[in-house]
Amino acid sequence: MATKSKTSGSASTLERRGLTDEQLVGILRTMLMHRRLEGRGFELNRQGKIPFASAGEGHEAVQAGAAMAFERGKDILVPYYRDLGLDIGIGLSPLEVLLSLFARVADHSGGRQFPHHYASKKLGLYSISSVLAAQLPHAVGAAYALKYRKETGRAVLATVGDGATSEGEWHESMNFAAIHKLPIVFLCENNEWAISTPLAKQMANPNIYERAEGYGMPGVQINGFDPIACYAAVKEAMDRARTGGGPTFIEAKCYRFLAHTTDDDDRTYRSREEVAERRKQDPVPTFERLLVEHGVLTAEGLEDLKRSVLAEANEATDRAESMPYPAPHDLYTNVYADSYQPWR
Amino acid sequence: MAKTDTKAKGLDRHGLTDEQLRQIFRNMLLQRQLDNRGFQLNRQGKVPFALGSEGHEALQAGAAMAFNRGKDILAPYYRDLGLALGIGLTPYEIMLSIFARVDDHNGGRQFPNHYSSKAAGLMSFSSILAAHIPHAVGAAYAQKYRGETGRAVLVTCGDGTTSEGEWHESMNFAAIHKLPLVMLVENNEWAISTPLSKQMANPEIWKRAEGYGMPGKRFNGFDPIETYANVKEALDRARTGGGPTLLEGMCYRFLAHSTDDNDMTYRTKEIVAEARKHDPVPNFQAVLVDSGVMSDADVDAMKKDVLRETNEATDKAEAVPYPQASDLYTNLYEGAWQPWQ
Amino acid sequence: MAVTAGSKVLNNVEAVRETLYEAMKSDDRTIILGEDVGARGNVFLITKDFINEFGPERVIDTPIAEASIVGIAVGMAMEGLRPIAEIQFADFIYPAFNQIVGEAAKTRYRSNGEYTCPLVIRTPYGGGVRGALSHSVSIEALFYHVPGLKIVAPAFPADVKGLLNAAIDDPDPVLFLEHKKTYRLIKGEVPEGHYTIPIGKANVIKEGRQLTVVSYGLYVHWALEAANQLENEGMSVEVIDLRSIRPMDRTTILNSVEKTRKLLIIHEDNKFGGIGAEISAMVAEEALFSLDAPIRRLAAPDVPAMGYAEPLEHEYMSSPAQMADAMRELVKF
Ligand SMILES: Cc1ncc(C[n+]2csc(CCOP(=O)(O)OP(=O)(O)O)c2C)c(N)n1
Ligand SMILES: Cc1ncc(C[n+]2csc(CCOP(=O)(O)OP(=O)(O)O)c2C)c(N)n1
Ligand SMILES: [Mg+2]
Ligand SMILES: [Mg+2]
C-alpha cells in the first residue's frame, strides 16, 4: 500500500497533472506571497515591531500545491503553525496574516494567539493551539462528523511536522481514522528537523510513510519541493477521501531553510554548508524558472506577479499596523459562552 | 495466522531439555489452578476481585523460559500470571496479592495481579494501560547506557493497549536508540468487550514494526515452544546489541475480562467454545505424553502437586494479616513527610 | 418510597442512562464515544443496548486511547456534533489531560469565540468500592483550577438528570463526575421528561442553625446521615450539596455561613489543594467576621490514593461517624 512517487519538478519537464495555466500561476503566486509575508514577519521582528515570527521557507511548494487540491467552501483544513502557505492558499488574506503577526484586535483570535495560528470558520480553517499533534484528533473528529452526516464530497486535510509524528496523539489519530475509514488526508511536512533535532534522533526509519501500512491505510512519499507532485498526490488522496475511500497518509519531503523561529539560532546545531546545499533546490526560483521556460509565464509576467505580491503585502502591513490592539478588558471575554465567574 | 494446535505439529523442541519442557507445562498447570482459585475465592466472597489469564498459558510459560533470571527485566501487565510464575514468583506470593495481605510485595495496596519483585527483576506497574511501556524503555536505556550486554527487557501488553499513544512513543524511542527491548503483544483478540476490528483497521500488529525500523514477527501463542523460540531469538538479539523487536503472540481470552465482567453481553458461548478447542493446556499435555517426555502417571502426579502447592499457598496467605491503617501513610516519599512543613 | 406523579424512582446509574437515552433520542447530533460503551454497554451497563437502537456510528467503541477519545470529541464538537465522551474510570483520564485542559477548555478563548467546544466528558470517580490505587481516585481538584471548563458532581438521581441535561445543553465543555459508589446505592425520585438544573447552583438539602456543612458526591449522603444523627442529639446542622464544582455557588454558602457562623467542608479528595481550600479562602475573604469558629476541613490524607486492602481503604475514607465527630466538635466550639 505504501508508494513512493517519482519526483518531477526538474526544470526540464512540465507535467501539469491537469492544472491550467491559471492554476499554475496561482500556485506560484501563493508561493511568492508565502515567502514575502514570512520575510515581512522577520523584518518586523528585527525592527522591534513584533516580538516573534516564524517561517516555512522550504515548505512553499508542498503547501501551495496542497492548497490547490483543497475545495473551498467544502473541505476542512486543520493545519499546524508552519502552514502560512496553505492558509493563504485556501483563501486567508494577507491582511489577516498581518493582523495575526501584529496581534491586533481585528485578528481572528483577537490578538490572543501566537502568529501563524490562524483560524477562520468561514474558510473551514480550524483553530489550533501550539501543542504539537493536539490538532490531529480534532481533525479526525471533524472527519467523523462529515462521514456521520454522509456529506460525501467533503474531506479534511490535516497537516503535521515530522517531529510531531512522534507524539502519541499522532498514532491514536491515524489508528482511529483507519478503523472508521474517515474522509481525511494526513499531510506530513517532513523538513528533516524538529527545532534542533534531526530526523535520525526522531525516528529509526526515516520513511514516515512506511508507517501507514501498519494502520491499514495507503502511505505515499512525495517530493515536497515539487508543487505539482504535491498537488497531484493530495488531490488523489482528497478525492479518495471525498468518495468514501478512507484516509491517506502523505509524507512530503522538504526542508526548513531558516531557523525554527526568530527565537532560534540554527547555527548551534547545523552547518551553513548543509543549509546552502539544500538551498540549491529552493522550490520558489525552481518553479519560477519552470513556468517561464514552459511559457506559462513570461519574464515580464513574473516580474508583474512579484510586484503585485509585494504591493499587496505592503498594503496589508500598513493597514494592519494602523489597527488597534485589543483592550485590556478583552482578556475576559469568550472564556465561556455567557459571562462567567468561577464563584456564582 | 491460525492458532494451530501444538498437538498437530508434534514435538519440535528448539533445544529445550525434557526438564525445561516439564517446567513449562507445570507453569501452565499452575496458572490455570491459581486462576481458578482466584475466581473461587471471589465467589466465596473472600476476595473482591480476580482476573484470569486462561488462554495465555502457553504464551506466558514459553516466554518466561526465554527470560534469564538474575539478568533480564520483566515489565508485565496485569494478565501475566504465567510470566510472573515463570521468572520465579511463588504461588504464595500470588496468593498474598490476591488476598491483599501485609506481606504482599506492595503491602496490599495494589489490585491483584499487579505483581512486583525487585529480586526477580519484575518492575512495578499500575492499572493504567501502556503506562508501563515507557518505563520498560527507560530500563532498557539504562542497561544500554551502562554497557550491560547480556541483559534485556521483556515488556508485554495486550492487543488493546497498542492503541495508546504511549505505546507508539515507546516503540519509536526504543528503535531510535536500538535498545535491548522485546515488546511482546499478547493478542487475545479482545479488549474487554471491544473486538480487534474496532481497535485497529490492520489486525496484524506486528506489521507496525517496519514503520519504526525494527523487526516484527507474529507467532502462534498457543504453542509454548514456538513462543519460547521466538522470544528467545528476540531477547538474544537484544542482549547482543541488535536492538528491539516487536513480537505478536496470538492467543485468546477464554474467560470474561475479570470477575466484574460478563462476557456473554458481547460475545457468544459458541465463539469461545470454538477457541477453546485449541486450548493450549490439554494440547501441550498431549504433545508431551505422545512424545514420551511425560507419562500419563507423570502428568497426574504433577497435577496433584500443583493442586497441593496451590492449596498450601492459599492457606498460608489467608492466615497472614491485612496491612494496618497506619500503613496507608508510608512510602510516599523517602522519609516522613507532610504537605505543610 | 411514595412516588410523586410524573416521577419515578431511579438509582444514579439509571438516571445517567435515562438522560443519555433521551439525549440520543431527541438529537441525532449526539454521539457517545468511549471504551466498551457498545456491545458491553459500558462497564456499569449505563449504555446497555444503546448500540442496538442507535447504531455503531452513534455509539462508538473506541480503541484504548484516552487522549484521542477526548480529542476526537473536541473535533466533533467543533464540527457541530454534540459528543458525549466517556472515560471508563476517572483514573484513566490523565492521558487526556492535555486535550481537556489545553484544548477543550481553550477552544472558545483562543479563537475568540469563533470556534466552540460543546462537549461532555463523563467519568465515574471515587472510592469505597475496593477499587485500589487506580479505580478509585477523585480528580476534581486537578481540573477545577482550569478556566474554560465546567465541573459538576451530583449526588442524587434527580440532580444527575437535571445537571447532565444542563451539561449536554451547555455551549462549553463540561466534566461530569459520577460517584461510582452511589451508582446503585442511591435511589431517588426523578421527574419524567426533559428538565435542567443550572450548573453552578448548590442545594441546601437539610436546614440547620448551628453549623454549615458543605460537601459533594458520596459524602453528601454520609454527611446527611451524620447531621441527622446530631439532630437526635439536639444539634442543628445545615447540609449543602455543592452539586457543581466550577462554577461554585458563593451565595448559598455565604448565606448559610452568615446564619450558622460555623463551617465544615467535607470531601473525599485530598485535603491539600482540594476543593475545600478554595471554599475556605472564599469564606475567609468574604465572611471572616461572621465566623464563630475556625473553618474546618475533613478530607482525605495526603497520600496518592486508597490501597486495595480493606484497612487501607477504610483509613483513607471518612466515615459518617467521623463526620459526626467533626460536626459535634464544631457545634460545641
Ligand atoms: C507538545 C509540544 N511539545 C513541544 C513543543 C515545542 N516545539 C514547538 S515546534 C517543535 C518542533 C516541531 O517539529 P516538527 O513537527 O518537525 O515541525 P516543524 O517545526 O519542523 O515544521 C517543538 C519541539 C510544542 N509546541 N508542543
Ligand atoms: C489507560 C487505561 N484505559 C482504560 C483502562 C480500562 N481497561 C482495563 S483492561 C482494558 C482492556 C485491555 O485490553 P488488552 O490490552 O487487549 O489486554 P487484555 O485485557 O485483553 O489482556 C481496559 C480498557 C485502563 N486500565 N487504563
Ligand atoms: Mg520538522
Ligand atoms: Mg486483549
PDB file of N, CA and C in Angstrom, chain C residues 193-246:
ATOM      1  N   GLY C 193     -39.399  13.368  31.768  1.00  0.00           N
ATOM      2  CA  GLY C 193     -39.264  14.420  30.755  1.00  0.00           C
ATOM      3  C   GLY C 193     -37.994  15.239  30.932  1.00  0.00           C
ATOM      4  N   HIS C 194     -37.879  16.196  30.029  1.00  0.00           N
ATOM      5  CA  HIS C 194     -36.647  16.981  29.988  1.00  0.00           C
ATOM      6  C   HIS C 194     -36.698  18.139  30.977  1.00  0.00           C
ATOM      7  N   TYR C 195     -35.680  18.251  31.807  1.00  0.00           N
ATOM      8  CA  TYR C 195     -35.540  19.436  32.652  1.00  0.00           C
ATOM      9  C   TYR C 195     -34.069  19.622  32.919  1.00  0.00           C
ATOM     10  N   THR C 196     -33.701  20.825  33.294  1.00  0.00           N
ATOM     11  CA  THR C 196     -32.294  21.067  33.618  1.00  0.00           C
ATOM     12  C   THR C 196     -32.191  21.699  34.997  1.00  0.00           C
ATOM     13  N   ILE C 197     -31.041  21.507  35.599  1.00  0.00           N
ATOM     14  CA  ILE C 197     -30.701  22.189  36.841  1.00  0.00           C
ATOM     15  C   ILE C 197     -29.502  23.060  36.513  1.00  0.00           C
ATOM     16  N   PRO C 198     -29.560  24.327  36.849  1.00  0.00           N
ATOM     17  CA  PRO C 198     -28.449  25.192  36.424  1.00  0.00           C
ATOM     18  C   PRO C 198     -27.112  24.761  37.013  1.00  0.00           C
ATOM     19  N   ILE C 199     -26.101  24.741  36.148  1.00  0.00           N
ATOM     20  CA  ILE C 199     -24.750  24.442  36.613  1.00  0.00           C
ATOM     21  C   ILE C 199     -24.286  25.627  37.453  1.00  0.00           C
ATOM     22  N   GLY C 200     -23.768  25.343  38.632  1.00  0.00           N
ATOM     23  CA  GLY C 200     -23.302  26.430  39.490  1.00  0.00           C
ATOM     24  C   GLY C 200     -24.249  26.752  40.640  1.00  0.00           C
ATOM     25  N   LYS C 201     -25.283  25.941  40.802  1.00  0.00           N
ATOM     26  CA  LYS C 201     -26.205  26.179  41.921  1.00  0.00           C
ATOM     27  C   LYS C 201     -26.132  25.025  42.904  1.00  0.00           C
ATOM     28  N   ALA C 202     -25.811  25.372  44.139  1.00  0.00           N
ATOM     29  CA  ALA C 202     -25.786  24.354  45.193  1.00  0.00           C
ATOM     30  C   ALA C 202     -27.200  24.139  45.724  1.00  0.00           C
ATOM     31  N   ASN C 203     -27.338  23.168  46.591  1.00  0.00           N
ATOM     32  CA  ASN C 203     -28.652  22.835  47.106  1.00  0.00           C
ATOM     33  C   ASN C 203     -28.552  22.622  48.619  1.00  0.00           C
ATOM     34  N   VAL C 204     -29.387  23.319  49.365  1.00  0.00           N
ATOM     35  CA  VAL C 204     -29.422  23.077  50.810  1.00  0.00           C
ATOM     36  C   VAL C 204     -30.303  21.863  51.034  1.00  0.00           C
ATOM     37  N   ILE C 205     -29.702  20.749  51.388  1.00  0.00           N
ATOM     38  CA  ILE C 205     -30.511  19.530  51.487  1.00  0.00           C
ATOM     39  C   ILE C 205     -31.013  19.296  52.903  1.00  0.00           C
ATOM     40  N   LYS C 206     -30.449  20.023  53.861  1.00  0.00           N
ATOM     41  CA  LYS C 206     -31.013  19.965  55.216  1.00  0.00           C
ATOM     42  C   LYS C 206     -30.763  21.316  55.858  1.00  0.00           C
ATOM     43  N   GLU C 207     -31.783  21.908  56.394  1.00  0.00           N
ATOM     44  CA  GLU C 207     -31.607  23.202  57.032  1.00  0.00           C
ATOM     45  C   GLU C 207     -31.179  23.018  58.479  1.00  0.00           C
ATOM     46  N   GLY C 208     -30.415  23.968  58.977  1.00  0.00           N
ATOM     47  CA  GLY C 208     -29.946  23.888  60.354  1.00  0.00           C
ATOM     48  C   GLY C 208     -29.464  25.244  60.818  1.00  0.00           C
ATOM     49  N   ARG C 209     -29.170  25.368  62.098  1.00  0.00           N
ATOM     50  CA  ARG C 209     -28.864  26.690  62.651  1.00  0.00           C
ATOM     51  C   ARG C 209     -27.443  26.819  63.191  1.00  0.00           C
ATOM     52  N   GLN C 210     -26.813  25.683  63.572  1.00  0.00           N
ATOM     53  CA  GLN C 210     -25.576  25.807  64.344  1.00  0.00           C
ATOM     54  C   GLN C 210     -24.289  25.565  63.564  1.00  0.00           C
ATOM     55  N   LEU C 211     -24.404  24.994  62.392  1.00  0.00           N
ATOM     56  CA  LEU C 211     -23.197  24.647  61.635  1.00  0.00           C
ATOM     57  C   LEU C 211     -23.573  24.450  60.171  1.00  0.00           C
ATOM     58  N   THR C 212     -22.714  24.949  59.290  1.00  0.00           N
ATOM     59  CA  THR C 212     -22.886  24.687  57.858  1.00  0.00           C
ATOM     60  C   THR C 212     -21.900  23.606  57.436  1.00  0.00           C
ATOM     61  N   VAL C 213     -22.426  22.569  56.810  1.00  0.00           N
ATOM     62  CA  VAL C 213     -21.558  21.530  56.250  1.00  0.00           C
ATOM     63  C   VAL C 213     -21.696  21.576  54.730  1.00  0.00           C
ATOM     64  N   VAL C 214     -20.549  21.691  54.046  1.00  0.00           N
ATOM     65  CA  VAL C 214     -20.555  21.700  52.578  1.00  0.00           C
ATOM     66  C   VAL C 214     -19.868  20.434  52.093  1.00  0.00           C
ATOM     67  N   SER C 215     -20.523  19.741  51.179  1.00  0.00           N
ATOM     68  CA  SER C 215     -19.920  18.535  50.625  1.00  0.00           C
ATOM     69  C   SER C 215     -20.453  18.295  49.216  1.00  0.00           C
ATOM     70  N   TYR C 216     -19.987  17.210  48.597  1.00  0.00           N
ATOM     71  CA  TYR C 216     -20.497  16.830  47.274  1.00  0.00           C
ATOM     72  C   TYR C 216     -20.219  15.344  47.068  1.00  0.00           C
ATOM     73  N   GLY C 217     -20.959  14.751  46.138  1.00  0.00           N
ATOM     74  CA  GLY C 217     -20.739  13.343  45.807  1.00  0.00           C
ATOM     75  C   GLY C 217     -21.228  12.402  46.900  1.00  0.00           C
ATOM     76  N   LEU C 218     -20.556  11.285  47.017  1.00  0.00           N
ATOM     77  CA  LEU C 218     -20.937  10.269  48.006  1.00  0.00           C
ATOM     78  C   LEU C 218     -21.049  10.856  49.408  1.00  0.00           C
ATOM     79  N   TYR C 219     -20.108  11.732  49.748  1.00  0.00           N
ATOM     80  CA  TYR C 219     -20.044  12.224  51.121  1.00  0.00           C
ATOM     81  C   TYR C 219     -21.242  13.085  51.509  1.00  0.00           C
ATOM     82  N   VAL C 220     -21.962  13.603  50.532  1.00  0.00           N
ATOM     83  CA  VAL C 220     -23.191  14.319  50.855  1.00  0.00           C
ATOM     84  C   VAL C 220     -24.133  13.393  51.615  1.00  0.00           C
ATOM     85  N   HIS C 221     -24.207  12.156  51.153  1.00  0.00           N
ATOM     86  CA  HIS C 221     -25.125  11.206  51.782  1.00  0.00           C
ATOM     87  C   HIS C 221     -24.668  10.858  53.193  1.00  0.00           C
ATOM     88  N   TRP C 222     -23.377  10.703  53.334  1.00  0.00           N
ATOM     89  CA  TRP C 222     -22.870  10.371  54.659  1.00  0.00           C
ATOM     90  C   TRP C 222     -22.950  11.573  55.602  1.00  0.00           C
ATOM     91  N   ALA C 223     -22.725  12.755  55.054  1.00  0.00           N
ATOM     92  CA  ALA C 223     -22.826  13.961  55.877  1.00  0.00           C
ATOM     93  C   ALA C 223     -24.268  14.145  56.357  1.00  0.00           C
ATOM     94  N   LEU C 224     -25.191  13.847  55.477  1.00  0.00           N
ATOM     95  CA  LEU C 224     -26.608  13.959  55.838  1.00  0.00           C
ATOM     96  C   LEU C 224     -26.950  12.969  56.954  1.00  0.00           C
ATOM     97  N   GLU C 225     -26.428  11.765  56.811  1.00  0.00           N
ATOM     98  CA  GLU C 225     -26.640  10.746  57.840  1.00  0.00           C
ATOM     99  C   GLU C 225     -26.096  11.242  59.187  1.00  0.00           C
ATOM    100  N   ALA C 226     -24.904  11.797  59.144  1.00  0.00           N
ATOM    101  CA  ALA C 226     -24.290  12.289  60.381  1.00  0.00           C
ATOM    102  C   ALA C 226     -25.086  13.462  60.954  1.00  0.00           C
ATOM    103  N   ALA C 227     -25.542  14.354  60.079  1.00  0.00           N
ATOM    104  CA  ALA C 227     -26.288  15.529  60.544  1.00  0.00           C
ATOM    105  C   ALA C 227     -27.613  15.107  61.186  1.00  0.00           C
ATOM    106  N   ASN C 228     -28.243  14.094  60.602  1.00  0.00           N
ATOM    107  CA  ASN C 228     -29.495  13.598  61.187  1.00  0.00           C
ATOM    108  C   ASN C 228     -29.243  12.985  62.561  1.00  0.00           C
ATOM    109  N   GLN C 229     -28.134  12.308  62.674  1.00  0.00           N
ATOM    110  CA  GLN C 229     -27.739  11.737  63.957  1.00  0.00           C
ATOM    111  C   GLN C 229     -27.598  12.847  65.008  1.00  0.00           C
ATOM    112  N   LEU C 230     -26.939  13.962  64.600  1.00  0.00           N
ATOM    113  CA  LEU C 230     -26.757  15.076  65.531  1.00  0.00           C
ATOM    114  C   LEU C 230     -28.093  15.716  65.903  1.00  0.00           C
ATOM    115  N   GLU C 231     -28.979  15.731  64.941  1.00  0.00           N
ATOM    116  CA  GLU C 231     -30.317  16.271  65.176  1.00  0.00           C
ATOM    117  C   GLU C 231     -30.948  15.538  66.374  1.00  0.00           C
ATOM    118  N   ASN C 232     -30.764  14.206  66.386  1.00  0.00           N
ATOM    119  CA  ASN C 232     -31.292  13.405  67.504  1.00  0.00           C
ATOM    120  C   ASN C 232     -30.644  13.780  68.819  1.00  0.00           C
ATOM    121  N   GLU C 233     -29.402  14.282  68.703  1.00  0.00           N
ATOM    122  CA  GLU C 233     -28.698  14.687  69.927  1.00  0.00           C
ATOM    123  C   GLU C 233     -28.998  16.145  70.277  1.00  0.00           C
ATOM    124  N   GLY C 234     -29.866  16.761  69.487  1.00  0.00           N
ATOM    125  CA  GLY C 234     -30.266  18.130  69.799  1.00  0.00           C
ATOM    126  C   GLY C 234     -29.404  19.201  69.157  1.00  0.00           C
ATOM    127  N   MET C 235     -28.618  18.815  68.153  1.00  0.00           N
ATOM    128  CA  MET C 235     -27.807  19.828  67.465  1.00  0.00           C
ATOM    129  C   MET C 235     -28.350  20.031  66.053  1.00  0.00           C
ATOM    130  N   SER C 236     -28.246  21.263  65.580  1.00  0.00           N
ATOM    131  CA  SER C 236     -28.901  21.618  64.327  1.00  0.00           C
ATOM    132  C   SER C 236     -27.853  21.967  63.261  1.00  0.00           C
ATOM    133  N   VAL C 237     -27.753  21.102  62.279  1.00  0.00           N
ATOM    134  CA  VAL C 237     -26.704  21.238  61.261  1.00  0.00           C
ATOM    135  C   VAL C 237     -27.329  21.442  59.880  1.00  0.00           C
ATOM    136  N   GLU C 238     -26.809  22.404  59.157  1.00  0.00           N
ATOM    137  CA  GLU C 238     -27.267  22.637  57.781  1.00  0.00           C
ATOM    138  C   GLU C 238     -26.313  21.937  56.818  1.00  0.00           C
ATOM    139  N   VAL C 239     -26.873  21.226  55.834  1.00  0.00           N
ATOM    140  CA  VAL C 239     -26.024  20.499  54.882  1.00  0.00           C
ATOM    141  C   VAL C 239     -26.259  21.029  53.468  1.00  0.00           C
ATOM    142  N   ILE C 240     -25.169  21.426  52.845  1.00  0.00           N
ATOM    143  CA  ILE C 240     -25.234  21.940  51.474  1.00  0.00           C
ATOM    144  C   ILE C 240     -24.581  20.933  50.533  1.00  0.00           C
ATOM    145  N   ASP C 241     -25.328  20.547  49.516  1.00  0.00           N
ATOM    146  CA  ASP C 241     -24.767  19.716  48.443  1.00  0.00           C
ATOM    147  C   ASP C 241     -24.319  20.665  47.335  1.00  0.00           C
ATOM    148  N   LEU C 242     -23.017  20.733  47.127  1.00  0.00           N
ATOM    149  CA  LEU C 242     -22.484  21.692  46.141  1.00  0.00           C
ATOM    150  C   LEU C 242     -23.024  21.455  44.732  1.00  0.00           C
ATOM    151  N   ARG C 243     -23.082  20.212  44.349  1.00  0.00           N
ATOM    152  CA  ARG C 243     -23.529  19.766  43.025  1.00  0.00           C
ATOM    153  C   ARG C 243     -22.600  20.216  41.893  1.00  0.00           C
ATOM    154  N   SER C 244     -22.245  21.492  41.875  1.00  0.00           N
ATOM    155  CA  SER C 244     -21.318  21.995  40.862  1.00  0.00           C
ATOM    156  C   SER C 244     -20.038  22.448  41.537  1.00  0.00           C
ATOM    157  N   ILE C 245     -18.929  22.138  40.910  1.00  0.00           N
ATOM    158  CA  ILE C 245     -17.630  22.495  41.478  1.00  0.00           C
ATOM    159  C   ILE C 245     -17.010  23.666  40.749  1.00  0.00           C
ATOM    160  N   ARG C 246     -17.359  23.834  39.483  1.00  0.00           N
ATOM    161  CA  ARG C 246     -16.920  25.018  38.746  1.00  0.00           C
ATOM    162  C   ARG C 246     -17.984  25.342  37.742  1.00  0.00           C
TER     163      ARG C 246
END
